[in-house]
Amino acid sequence: MRRDVFLRIVDALSNVYPYFQQRVDATGRRGLSPLQKCTAAIRMLAYGVAADAADDYVRIGESTTIEYLENFVEGVISMFQDEYLQKPNRNDVQRLLQMAEGRGFLGMLGSIDCIHWQWKNYPKAWKGMYMSGYRRVATIVLEVVASSDLWIWHAFFGVFGSNNDINVLDRSPVYDDILNDHAPEVNYTINGNNYTMGYYLADGIYPEWADTT
């Protein structure tokens, strides 16, 4: 993580949530700083280290580290979801369509694919739920829709089981708006045929649906 991104997160959390502010106890001794609290949480998220490992470099006990992690995740979602976890609005859709048209793909909203991330430090009790049969290791599958400028506007992560792109897609909310008739308005013409539904560019494992090419 870049330094400026990390400091932005620390500043945002410490300015809004008293939990991430430095406190002074009854003896006048200063408690942990916002940097220490956020560092402990991010280390667990980024490297999958055990909670008690934080004691070695930031002097935070196991139960406290877990508490910081839970509050960190809730705080980041609350602070940044409107900016980074939103679906494309009308202007975003038009920008995506223009980008795709410039590359010869009329009506394309992005590319969809999945990737297996090997999970090294998984809880032992969860191993069976995340084992990949042919890989013979525990993995977590990430499904993403991204544009050509690497804007990831859909991410579906953490489905348990021995998965491939298809059974992850079966559980994914990526097509919920289409099924509920809330899909963004799209109009384009190819070979004299008019279309009102955008589509995703996918590899050969995906089904030949109207919104997948």
Short mmCIF file of C-alpha atoms in Angstrom, two decimals:
data_model
loop_
_atom_site.label_atom_id
_atom_site.label_comp_id
_atom_site.label_asym_id
_atom_site.label_seq_id
_atom_site.Cartn_x
_atom_site.Cartn_y
_atom_site.Cartn_z
CA MET A 1 0.00 0.00 0.00
CA ARG A 2 1.30 3.44 -0.91
CA ARG A 3 2.21 5.71 1.99
CA ASP A 4 -0.24 8.45 0.97
CA VAL A 5 -3.12 5.95 0.76
CA PHE A 6 -2.29 4.52 4.18
CA LEU A 7 -2.07 7.98 5.77
CA ARG A 8 -5.36 9.00 4.17
CA ILE A 9 -7.07 6.02 5.78
CA VAL A 10 -5.45 6.70 9.16
CA ASP A 11 -6.44 10.38 9.07
CA ALA A 12 -10.02 9.61 8.02
CA LEU A 13 -10.55 7.06 10.79
CA SER A 14 -8.84 9.04 13.55
CA ASN A 15 -10.75 12.23 12.70
CA VAL A 16 -14.16 10.56 12.91
CA TYR A 17 -13.88 7.56 15.23
CA PRO A 18 -12.72 8.11 18.83
CA TYR A 19 -11.71 4.44 18.86
CA PHE A 20 -8.77 5.25 16.56
CA GLN A 21 -7.67 8.35 18.43
CA GLN A 22 -4.79 8.33 20.87
CA ARG A 23 -5.96 8.40 24.47
CA VAL A 24 -4.37 9.22 27.79
CA ASP A 25 -5.02 7.00 30.82
CA ALA A 26 -5.54 8.07 34.43
CA THR A 27 -1.78 8.19 35.06
CA GLY A 28 -1.18 10.53 32.13
CA ARG A 29 0.40 7.81 30.00
CA ARG A 30 -0.34 7.96 26.29
CA GLY A 31 -2.00 4.97 24.67
CA LEU A 32 -1.49 3.52 21.22
CA SER A 33 -1.40 5.95 18.32
CA PRO A 34 -3.72 5.81 15.29
CA LEU A 35 -0.73 4.64 13.22
CA GLN A 36 -0.14 1.66 15.51
CA LYS A 37 -3.79 0.63 15.54
CA CYS A 38 -4.20 0.83 11.76
CA THR A 39 -0.85 -0.86 11.14
CA ALA A 40 -1.85 -3.86 13.23
CA ALA A 41 -5.14 -4.22 11.33
CA ILE A 42 -3.59 -3.83 7.88
CA ARG A 43 -0.81 -6.31 8.66
CA MET A 44 -3.41 -8.94 9.45
CA LEU A 45 -5.37 -8.17 6.29
CA ALA A 46 -2.37 -7.95 3.96
CA TYR A 47 -0.24 -10.84 5.21
CA GLY A 48 -2.67 -13.10 7.03
CA VAL A 49 -0.53 -13.10 10.15
CA ALA A 50 -1.94 -14.32 13.46
CA ALA A 51 -3.35 -11.71 15.80
CA ASP A 52 -0.70 -12.33 18.45
CA ALA A 53 2.07 -11.56 15.92
CA ALA A 54 1.27 -7.85 16.26
CA ASP A 55 2.72 -7.91 19.76
CA ASP A 56 6.22 -8.31 18.30
CA TYR A 57 6.31 -4.99 16.45
CA VAL A 58 3.52 -2.73 17.77
CA ARG A 59 3.09 -4.09 21.32
CA ILE A 60 -0.58 -4.96 20.99
CA GLY A 61 -2.11 -8.08 22.52
CA GLU A 62 -4.06 -10.68 20.55
CA SER A 63 -7.58 -9.79 21.66
CA THR A 64 -6.91 -6.07 21.19
CA THR A 65 -5.55 -6.65 17.68
CA ILE A 66 -8.69 -8.56 16.69
CA GLU A 67 -10.79 -5.73 18.08
CA TYR A 68 -8.78 -3.19 16.05
CA LEU A 69 -9.23 -5.29 12.91
CA GLU A 70 -13.01 -5.48 13.31
CA ASN A 71 -13.32 -1.75 13.94
CA PHE A 72 -10.91 -0.96 11.09
CA VAL A 73 -12.95 -2.93 8.56
CA GLU A 74 -16.23 -1.40 9.73
CA GLY A 75 -14.70 2.08 9.72
CA VAL A 76 -13.21 1.81 6.22
CA ILE A 77 -16.51 0.54 4.80
CA SER A 78 -18.45 3.33 6.49
CA MET A 79 -16.01 6.06 5.42
CA PHE A 80 -15.27 5.02 1.85
CA GLN A 81 -18.15 2.89 0.58
CA ASP A 82 -19.94 5.78 -1.13
CA GLU A 83 -16.78 6.57 -3.09
CA TYR A 84 -15.34 3.14 -3.84
CA LEU A 85 -18.13 0.58 -3.37
CA GLN A 86 -20.73 2.19 -5.59
CA LYS A 87 -22.16 0.80 -8.79
CA PRO A 88 -21.56 2.74 -12.02
CA ASN A 89 -23.95 5.66 -12.37
CA ARG A 90 -25.25 7.00 -15.69
CA ASN A 91 -22.13 9.07 -16.34
CA ASP A 92 -19.89 6.13 -15.47
CA VAL A 93 -21.79 3.88 -17.87
CA GLN A 94 -21.41 6.37 -20.70
CA ARG A 95 -17.69 6.64 -20.03
CA LEU A 96 -17.32 2.85 -20.03
CA LEU A 97 -19.23 2.58 -23.30
CA GLN A 98 -17.11 5.28 -24.94
CA MET A 99 -13.89 3.60 -23.84
CA ALA A 100 -15.07 0.24 -25.17
CA GLU A 101 -16.26 1.75 -28.45
CA GLY A 102 -12.82 3.26 -28.96
CA ARG A 103 -11.45 -0.27 -28.81
CA GLY A 104 -14.03 -1.68 -31.19
CA PHE A 105 -16.42 -3.18 -28.61
CA LEU A 106 -19.77 -1.43 -28.90
CA GLY A 107 -21.92 -1.92 -25.80
CA MET A 108 -19.23 -3.51 -23.62
CA LEU A 109 -19.33 -2.53 -19.94
CA GLY A 110 -16.12 -4.28 -18.92
CA SER A 111 -14.33 -7.60 -18.69
CA ILE A 112 -15.33 -10.27 -16.17
CA ASP A 113 -13.07 -12.99 -14.83
CA CYS A 114 -12.07 -14.89 -11.69
CA ILE A 115 -8.73 -15.55 -10.05
CA HIS A 116 -7.78 -18.07 -7.37
CA TRP A 117 -5.73 -16.65 -4.50
CA GLN A 118 -3.85 -19.24 -2.52
CA TRP A 119 -4.70 -18.88 1.17
CA LYS A 120 -1.61 -19.81 3.11
CA ASN A 121 -2.49 -18.86 6.68
CA TYR A 122 -6.08 -20.04 6.75
CA PRO A 123 -7.74 -21.25 9.99
CA LYS A 124 -7.23 -25.01 10.06
CA ALA A 125 -10.90 -25.64 10.78
CA TRP A 126 -11.80 -23.92 7.48
CA LYS A 127 -9.41 -25.87 5.25
CA GLY A 128 -12.03 -28.23 3.87
CA MET A 129 -14.35 -25.38 2.87
CA TYR A 130 -11.75 -23.66 0.70
CA MET A 131 -9.83 -26.56 -0.82
CA SER A 132 -9.44 -26.47 -4.58
CA GLY A 133 -9.54 -30.02 -5.94
CA TYR A 134 -7.06 -29.85 -8.77
CA ARG A 135 -4.85 -27.25 -7.07
CA ARG A 136 -4.74 -29.24 -3.80
CA VAL A 137 -4.34 -26.04 -1.79
CA ALA A 138 -6.79 -23.73 -0.02
CA THR A 139 -7.82 -20.85 -2.27
CA ILE A 140 -10.23 -17.93 -2.21
CA VAL A 141 -11.82 -16.94 -5.51
CA LEU A 142 -12.10 -13.28 -6.52
CA GLU A 143 -14.58 -12.36 -9.27
CA VAL A 144 -13.98 -8.96 -10.84
CA VAL A 145 -15.47 -6.73 -13.52
CA ALA A 146 -12.93 -4.17 -14.70
CA SER A 147 -12.60 -1.61 -17.47
CA SER A 148 -9.58 -1.15 -19.71
CA ASP A 149 -8.23 1.60 -17.43
CA LEU A 150 -8.29 -0.90 -14.53
CA TRP A 151 -11.31 0.57 -12.75
CA ILE A 152 -12.67 -2.39 -10.79
CA TRP A 153 -16.34 -1.61 -10.25
CA HIS A 154 -17.47 -5.07 -9.16
CA ALA A 155 -15.70 -7.49 -6.83
CA PHE A 156 -17.15 -10.66 -5.33
CA PHE A 157 -14.81 -12.38 -2.92
CA GLY A 158 -14.68 -15.27 -0.51
CA VAL A 159 -17.14 -17.92 -1.70
CA PHE A 160 -16.24 -21.20 -0.03
CA GLY A 161 -15.98 -24.51 -1.83
CA SER A 162 -14.00 -25.94 -4.75
CA ASN A 163 -15.03 -23.30 -7.26
CA ASN A 164 -14.55 -22.31 -10.85
CA ASP A 165 -15.81 -19.23 -12.69
CA ILE A 166 -19.24 -20.74 -13.32
CA ASN A 167 -20.31 -21.71 -9.82
CA VAL A 168 -18.93 -18.43 -8.47
CA LEU A 169 -21.05 -16.65 -11.08
CA ASP A 170 -24.11 -18.58 -9.88
CA ARG A 171 -23.73 -16.99 -6.44
CA SER A 172 -22.51 -13.58 -7.58
CA PRO A 173 -24.69 -10.44 -7.42
CA VAL A 174 -23.21 -9.10 -10.68
CA TYR A 175 -26.43 -9.80 -12.63
CA ASP A 176 -28.87 -8.82 -9.90
CA ASP A 177 -29.69 -5.47 -11.51
CA ILE A 178 -30.47 -7.16 -14.82
CA LEU A 179 -32.70 -9.76 -13.16
CA ASN A 180 -34.51 -7.04 -11.19
CA ASP A 181 -34.86 -4.79 -14.25
CA HIS A 182 -32.55 -2.12 -12.81
CA ALA A 183 -29.76 -2.47 -15.36
CA PRO A 184 -28.19 0.75 -16.70
CA GLU A 185 -29.74 2.04 -19.91
CA VAL A 186 -27.62 1.15 -22.93
CA ASN A 187 -28.40 1.76 -26.59
CA TYR A 188 -26.21 0.77 -29.52
CA THR A 189 -26.48 -0.69 -33.01
CA ILE A 190 -24.45 -3.50 -34.59
CA ASN A 191 -25.07 -4.70 -38.16
CA GLY A 192 -28.40 -2.89 -38.22
CA ASN A 193 -29.63 -4.50 -35.00
CA ASN A 194 -30.52 -2.34 -32.01
CA TYR A 195 -29.52 -3.47 -28.53
CA THR A 196 -30.58 -2.13 -25.13
CA MET A 197 -28.42 -4.31 -22.87
CA GLY A 198 -24.71 -3.98 -22.27
CA TYR A 199 -22.45 -7.00 -22.07
CA TYR A 200 -19.26 -8.24 -20.43
CA LEU A 201 -16.26 -9.63 -22.25
CA ALA A 202 -15.44 -13.08 -20.85
CA ASP A 203 -13.37 -16.15 -21.64
CA GLY A 204 -14.67 -19.45 -22.99
CA ILE A 205 -15.78 -20.97 -19.67
CA TYR A 206 -18.63 -18.48 -19.28
CA PRO A 207 -22.08 -19.35 -20.69
CA GLU A 208 -23.23 -17.80 -23.96
CA TRP A 209 -25.73 -15.39 -22.44
CA ALA A 210 -26.99 -12.22 -24.08
CA ASP A 211 -24.93 -10.12 -21.67
CA THR A 212 -21.71 -12.17 -21.97
CA THR A 213 -19.47 -12.32 -25.02
#
